[in-house]
Coordinates of N, CA and C in Angstrom, one line a residue:
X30 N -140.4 -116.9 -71.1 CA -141.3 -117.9 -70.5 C -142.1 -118.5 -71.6
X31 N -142.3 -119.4 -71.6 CA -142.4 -120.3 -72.6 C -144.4 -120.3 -72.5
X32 N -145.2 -120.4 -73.8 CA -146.3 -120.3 -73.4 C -147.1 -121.0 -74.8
X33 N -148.2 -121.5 -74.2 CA -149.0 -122.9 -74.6 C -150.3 -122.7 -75.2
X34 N -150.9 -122.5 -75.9 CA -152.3 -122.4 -76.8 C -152.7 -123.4 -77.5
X35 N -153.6 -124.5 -76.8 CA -154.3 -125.4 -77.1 C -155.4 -125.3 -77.8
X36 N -155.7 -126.1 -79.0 CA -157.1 -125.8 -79.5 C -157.4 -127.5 -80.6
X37 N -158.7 -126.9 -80.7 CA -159.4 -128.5 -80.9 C -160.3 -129.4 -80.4
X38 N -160.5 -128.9 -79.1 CA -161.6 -129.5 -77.8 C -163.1 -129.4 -79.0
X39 N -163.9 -130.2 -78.2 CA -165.2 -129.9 -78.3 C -166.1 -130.8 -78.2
X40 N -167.3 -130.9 -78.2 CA -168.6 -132.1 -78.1 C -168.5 -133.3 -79.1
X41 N -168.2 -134.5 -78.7 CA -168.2 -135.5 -79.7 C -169.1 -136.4 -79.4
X42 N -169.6 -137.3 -80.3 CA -170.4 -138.3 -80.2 C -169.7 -139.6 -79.8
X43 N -169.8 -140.6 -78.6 CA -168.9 -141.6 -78.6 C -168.6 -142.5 -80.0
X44 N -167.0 -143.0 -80.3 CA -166.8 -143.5 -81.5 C -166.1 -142.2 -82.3
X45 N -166.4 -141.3 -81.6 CA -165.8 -140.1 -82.8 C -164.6 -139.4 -82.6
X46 N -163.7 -138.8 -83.5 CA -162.4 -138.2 -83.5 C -162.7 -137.2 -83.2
X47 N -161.2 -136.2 -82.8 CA -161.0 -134.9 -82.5 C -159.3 -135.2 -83.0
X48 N -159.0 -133.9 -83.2 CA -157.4 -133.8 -82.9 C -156.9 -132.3 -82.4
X49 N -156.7 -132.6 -81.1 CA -156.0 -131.4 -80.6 C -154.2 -130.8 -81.2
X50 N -154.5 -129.6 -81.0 CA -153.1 -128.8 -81.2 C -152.3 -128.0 -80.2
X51 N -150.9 -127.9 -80.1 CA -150.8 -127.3 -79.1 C -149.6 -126.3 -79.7
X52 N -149.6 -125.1 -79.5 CA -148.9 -123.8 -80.2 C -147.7 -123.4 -79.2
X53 N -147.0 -124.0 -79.5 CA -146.2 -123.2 -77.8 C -145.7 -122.1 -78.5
X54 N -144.6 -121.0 -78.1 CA -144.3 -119.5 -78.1 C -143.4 -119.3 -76.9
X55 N -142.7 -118.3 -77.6 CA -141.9 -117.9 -76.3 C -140.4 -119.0 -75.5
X56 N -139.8 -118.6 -75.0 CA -138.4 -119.2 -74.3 C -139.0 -120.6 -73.6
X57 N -138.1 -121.1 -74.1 CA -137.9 -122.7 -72.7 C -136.5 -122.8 -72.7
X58 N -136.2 -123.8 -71.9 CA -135.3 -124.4 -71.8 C -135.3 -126.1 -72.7
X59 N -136.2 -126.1 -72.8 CA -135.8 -127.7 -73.9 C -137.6 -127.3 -74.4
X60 N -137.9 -128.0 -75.4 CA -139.6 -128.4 -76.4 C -139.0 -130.2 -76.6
X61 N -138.3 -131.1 -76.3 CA -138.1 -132.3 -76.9 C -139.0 -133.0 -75.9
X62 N -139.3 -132.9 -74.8 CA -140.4 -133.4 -74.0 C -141.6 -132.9 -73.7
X63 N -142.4 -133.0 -74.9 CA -144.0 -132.6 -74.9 C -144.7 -133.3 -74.5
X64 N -146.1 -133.3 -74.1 CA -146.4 -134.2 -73.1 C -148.1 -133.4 -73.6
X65 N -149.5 -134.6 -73.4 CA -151.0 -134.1 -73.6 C -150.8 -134.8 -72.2
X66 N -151.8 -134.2 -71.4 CA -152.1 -134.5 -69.5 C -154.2 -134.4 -70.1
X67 N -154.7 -134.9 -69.1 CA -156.1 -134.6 -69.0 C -156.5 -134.4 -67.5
X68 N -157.4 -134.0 -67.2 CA -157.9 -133.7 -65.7 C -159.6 -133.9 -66.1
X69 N -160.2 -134.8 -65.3 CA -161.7 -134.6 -65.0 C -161.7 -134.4 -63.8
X70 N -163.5 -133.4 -63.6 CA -163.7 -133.2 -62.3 C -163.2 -134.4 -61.1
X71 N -162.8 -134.0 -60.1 CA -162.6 -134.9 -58.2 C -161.3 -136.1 -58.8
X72 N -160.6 -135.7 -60.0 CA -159.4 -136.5 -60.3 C -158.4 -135.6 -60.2
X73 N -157.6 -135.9 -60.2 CA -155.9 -135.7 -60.6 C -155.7 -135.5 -62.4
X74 N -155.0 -134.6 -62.0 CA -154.2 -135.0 -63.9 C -153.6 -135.7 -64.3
X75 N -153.6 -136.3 -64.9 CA -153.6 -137.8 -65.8 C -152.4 -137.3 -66.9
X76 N -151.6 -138.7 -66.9 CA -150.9 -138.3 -68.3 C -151.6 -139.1 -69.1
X77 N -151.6 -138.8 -70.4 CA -152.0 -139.3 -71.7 C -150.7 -139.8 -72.8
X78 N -150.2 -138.5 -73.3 CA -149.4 -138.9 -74.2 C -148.1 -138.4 -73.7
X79 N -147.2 -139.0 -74.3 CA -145.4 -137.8 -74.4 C -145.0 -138.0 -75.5
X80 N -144.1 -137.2 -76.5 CA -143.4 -137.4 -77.9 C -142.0 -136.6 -77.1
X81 N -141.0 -137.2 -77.4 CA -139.6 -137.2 -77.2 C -138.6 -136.9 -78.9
X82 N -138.9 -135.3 -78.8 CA -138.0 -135.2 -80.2 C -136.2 -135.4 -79.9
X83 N -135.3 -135.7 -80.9 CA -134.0 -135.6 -80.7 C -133.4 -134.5 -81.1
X84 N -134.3 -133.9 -82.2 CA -134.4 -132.3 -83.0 C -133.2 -132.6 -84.1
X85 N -133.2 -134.0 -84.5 CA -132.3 -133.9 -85.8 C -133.3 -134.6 -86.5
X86 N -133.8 -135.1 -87.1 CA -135.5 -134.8 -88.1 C -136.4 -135.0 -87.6
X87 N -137.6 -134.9 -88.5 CA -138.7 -134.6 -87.8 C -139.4 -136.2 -87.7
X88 N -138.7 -137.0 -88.1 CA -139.0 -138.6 -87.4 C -138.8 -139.1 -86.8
X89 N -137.2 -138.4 -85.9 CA -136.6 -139.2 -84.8 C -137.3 -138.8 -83.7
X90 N -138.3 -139.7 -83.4 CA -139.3 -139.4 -82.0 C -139.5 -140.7 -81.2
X91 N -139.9 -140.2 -79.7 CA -139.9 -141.8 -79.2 C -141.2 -140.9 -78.5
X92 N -142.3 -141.9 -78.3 CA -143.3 -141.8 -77.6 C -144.2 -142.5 -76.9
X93 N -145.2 -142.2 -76.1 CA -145.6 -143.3 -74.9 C -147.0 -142.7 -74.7
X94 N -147.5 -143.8 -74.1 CA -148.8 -143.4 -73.9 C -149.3 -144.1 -73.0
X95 N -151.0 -143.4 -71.9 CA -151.4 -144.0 -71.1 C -152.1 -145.2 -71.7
X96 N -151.9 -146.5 -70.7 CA -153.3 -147.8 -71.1 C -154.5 -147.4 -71.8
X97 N -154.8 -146.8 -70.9 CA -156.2 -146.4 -71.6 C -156.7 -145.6 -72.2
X98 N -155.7 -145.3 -73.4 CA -155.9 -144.5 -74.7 C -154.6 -145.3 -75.6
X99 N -153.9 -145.9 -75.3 CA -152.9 -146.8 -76.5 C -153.5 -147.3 -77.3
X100 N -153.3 -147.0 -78.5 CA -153.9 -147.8 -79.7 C -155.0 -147.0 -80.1
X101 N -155.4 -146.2 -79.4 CA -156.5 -145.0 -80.0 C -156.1 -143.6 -80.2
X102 N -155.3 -143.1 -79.3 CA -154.4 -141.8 -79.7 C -153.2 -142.0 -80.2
X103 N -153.0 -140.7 -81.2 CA -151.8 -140.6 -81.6 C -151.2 -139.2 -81.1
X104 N -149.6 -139.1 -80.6 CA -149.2 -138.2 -80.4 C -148.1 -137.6 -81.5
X105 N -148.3 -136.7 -82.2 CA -147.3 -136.4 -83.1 C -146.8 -134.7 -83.1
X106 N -145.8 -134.4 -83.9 CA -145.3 -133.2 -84.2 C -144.9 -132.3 -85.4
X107 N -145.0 -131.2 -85.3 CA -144.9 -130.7 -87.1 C -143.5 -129.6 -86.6
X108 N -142.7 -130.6 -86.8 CA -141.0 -129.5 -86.4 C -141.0 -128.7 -86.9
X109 N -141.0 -128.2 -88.3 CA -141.1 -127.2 -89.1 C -142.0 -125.9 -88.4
X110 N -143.2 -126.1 -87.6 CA -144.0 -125.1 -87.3 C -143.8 -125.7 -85.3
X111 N -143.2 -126.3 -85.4 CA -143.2 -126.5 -83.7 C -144.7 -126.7 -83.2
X112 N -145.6 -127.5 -83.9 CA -146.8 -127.7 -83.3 C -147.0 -129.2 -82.7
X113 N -147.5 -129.5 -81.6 CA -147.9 -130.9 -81.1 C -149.4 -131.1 -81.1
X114 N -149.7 -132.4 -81.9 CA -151.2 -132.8 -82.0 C -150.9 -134.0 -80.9
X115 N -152.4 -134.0 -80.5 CA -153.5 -135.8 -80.1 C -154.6 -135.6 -81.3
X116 N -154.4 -136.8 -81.8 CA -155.1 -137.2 -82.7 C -156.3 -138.2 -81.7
X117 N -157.1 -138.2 -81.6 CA -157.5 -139.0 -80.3 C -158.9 -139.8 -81.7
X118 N -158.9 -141.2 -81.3 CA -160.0 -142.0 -82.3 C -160.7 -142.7 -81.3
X119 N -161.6 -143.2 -81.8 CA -162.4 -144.3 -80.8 C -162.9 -143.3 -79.7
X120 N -163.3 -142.6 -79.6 CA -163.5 -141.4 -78.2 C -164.5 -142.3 -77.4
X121 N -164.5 -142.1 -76.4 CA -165.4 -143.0 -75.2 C -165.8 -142.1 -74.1
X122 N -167.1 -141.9 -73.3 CA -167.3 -141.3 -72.9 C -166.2 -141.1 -71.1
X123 N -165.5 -141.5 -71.1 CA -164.4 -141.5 -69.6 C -162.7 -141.1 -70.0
X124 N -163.1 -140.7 -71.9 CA -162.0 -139.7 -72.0 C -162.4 -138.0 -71.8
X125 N -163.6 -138.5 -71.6 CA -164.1 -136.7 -71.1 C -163.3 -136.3 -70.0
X126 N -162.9 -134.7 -70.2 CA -161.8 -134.3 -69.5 C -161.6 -133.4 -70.2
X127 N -160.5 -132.0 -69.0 CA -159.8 -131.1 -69.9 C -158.6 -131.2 -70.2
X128 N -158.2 -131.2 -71.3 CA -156.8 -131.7 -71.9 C -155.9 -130.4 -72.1
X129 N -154.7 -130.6 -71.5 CA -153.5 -130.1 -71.2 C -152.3 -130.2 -71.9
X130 N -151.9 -129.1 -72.7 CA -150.5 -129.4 -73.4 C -149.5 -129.2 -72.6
X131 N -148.4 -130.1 -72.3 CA -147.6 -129.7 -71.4 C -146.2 -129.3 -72.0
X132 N -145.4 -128.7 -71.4 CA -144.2 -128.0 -72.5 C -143.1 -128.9 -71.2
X133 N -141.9 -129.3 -71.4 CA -140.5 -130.0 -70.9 C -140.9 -130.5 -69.9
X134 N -141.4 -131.3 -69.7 CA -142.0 -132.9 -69.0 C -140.7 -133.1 -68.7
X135 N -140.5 -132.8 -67.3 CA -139.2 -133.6 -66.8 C -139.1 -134.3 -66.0
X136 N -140.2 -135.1 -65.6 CA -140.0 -136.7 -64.8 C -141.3 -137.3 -66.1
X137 N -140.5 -138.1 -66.2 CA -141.7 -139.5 -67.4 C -143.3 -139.9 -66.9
X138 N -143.8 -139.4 -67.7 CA -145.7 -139.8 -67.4 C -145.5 -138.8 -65.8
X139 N -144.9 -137.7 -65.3 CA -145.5 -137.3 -64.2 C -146.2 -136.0 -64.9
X140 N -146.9 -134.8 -64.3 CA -147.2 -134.1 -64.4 C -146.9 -132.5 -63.5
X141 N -145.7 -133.6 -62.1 CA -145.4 -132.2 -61.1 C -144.3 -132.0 -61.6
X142 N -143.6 -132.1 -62.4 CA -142.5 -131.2 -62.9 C -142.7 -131.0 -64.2
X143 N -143.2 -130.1 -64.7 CA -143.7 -129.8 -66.0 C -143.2 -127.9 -66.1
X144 N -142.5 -127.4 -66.8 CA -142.3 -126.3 -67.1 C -143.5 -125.2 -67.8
X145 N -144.1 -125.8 -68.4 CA -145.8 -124.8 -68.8 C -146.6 -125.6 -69.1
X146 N -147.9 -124.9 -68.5 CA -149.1 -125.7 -69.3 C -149.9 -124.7 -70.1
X147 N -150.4 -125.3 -71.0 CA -151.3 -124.5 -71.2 C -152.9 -124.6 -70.8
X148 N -153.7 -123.8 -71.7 CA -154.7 -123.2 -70.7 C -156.0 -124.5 -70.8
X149 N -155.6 -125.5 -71.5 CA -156.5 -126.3 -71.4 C -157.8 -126.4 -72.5
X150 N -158.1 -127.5 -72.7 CA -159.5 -127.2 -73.9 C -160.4 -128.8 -73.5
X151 N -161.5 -128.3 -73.5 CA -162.4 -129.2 -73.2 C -163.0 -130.2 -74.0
X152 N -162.6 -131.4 -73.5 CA -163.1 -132.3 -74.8 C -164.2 -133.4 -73.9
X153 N -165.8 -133.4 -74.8 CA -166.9 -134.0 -73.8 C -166.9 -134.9 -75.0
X154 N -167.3 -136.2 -74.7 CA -168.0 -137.5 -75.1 C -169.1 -137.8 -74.4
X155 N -170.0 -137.7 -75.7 CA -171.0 -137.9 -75.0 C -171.6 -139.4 -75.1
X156 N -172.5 -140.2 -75.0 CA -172.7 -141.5 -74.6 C -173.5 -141.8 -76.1

């Protein structure tokens, strides 16, 4: 069973960076569909990012992102150590939320067919 340790959250000042990590471990059935989700309170989880490896170098990646973080996050990967960052820039206070590394994303931008999450890390912007 495949298992997810997120780290990186924390209090930012609007305008300011963070970059999350996400450590997966353990059995899957695929890592080429990684996926950052966010959830704030009385919402739904939200996709953010996806990176699509092909697992023949560590460049061949396709990835996507929600509207309203395009052009401010980056989703990337470090093949070598199997780790997935959000580099998140520009932070605004309505990206506040707890952010979710998701492991084999198997419907595009959804979040109900997702094979693991992990445990989440809280990232606040404050105004």
């Amino acid at each position: 069973q495949v298992q997810l340790l997120e780290s990186g959250g924390g209090l930012v000042q609007a305008g300011g960076s963070l970059t999350l990590s996400c450590a997966p471990s353990g059995r899957s059935f695929s890592d080429r569909n990684m996926g950052w989700f966010r959830q704030a309170p009385g919402k739904e989880r939200e996709f953010v990012a996806m990176i699509v490896w092909s697992g023949r170098m560590t460049t061949d990646t396709l990835t996507d992102y929600a509207d309203t973080v395009k052009g401010r996050f980056t989703i990337s990967r470090d093949n070598a150590r199997n780790i997935v960052y959000l580099q998140m820039n520009s932070l605004k206070p309505e990206d506040t939320a707890i952010y979710y590394c998701a492991a084999d994303v198997r419907r595009w931008r959804s979040s109900q067919e997702v094979a693991a999450w992990g445990q989440g890390t809280q990232v606040t912007v404050s105004s």
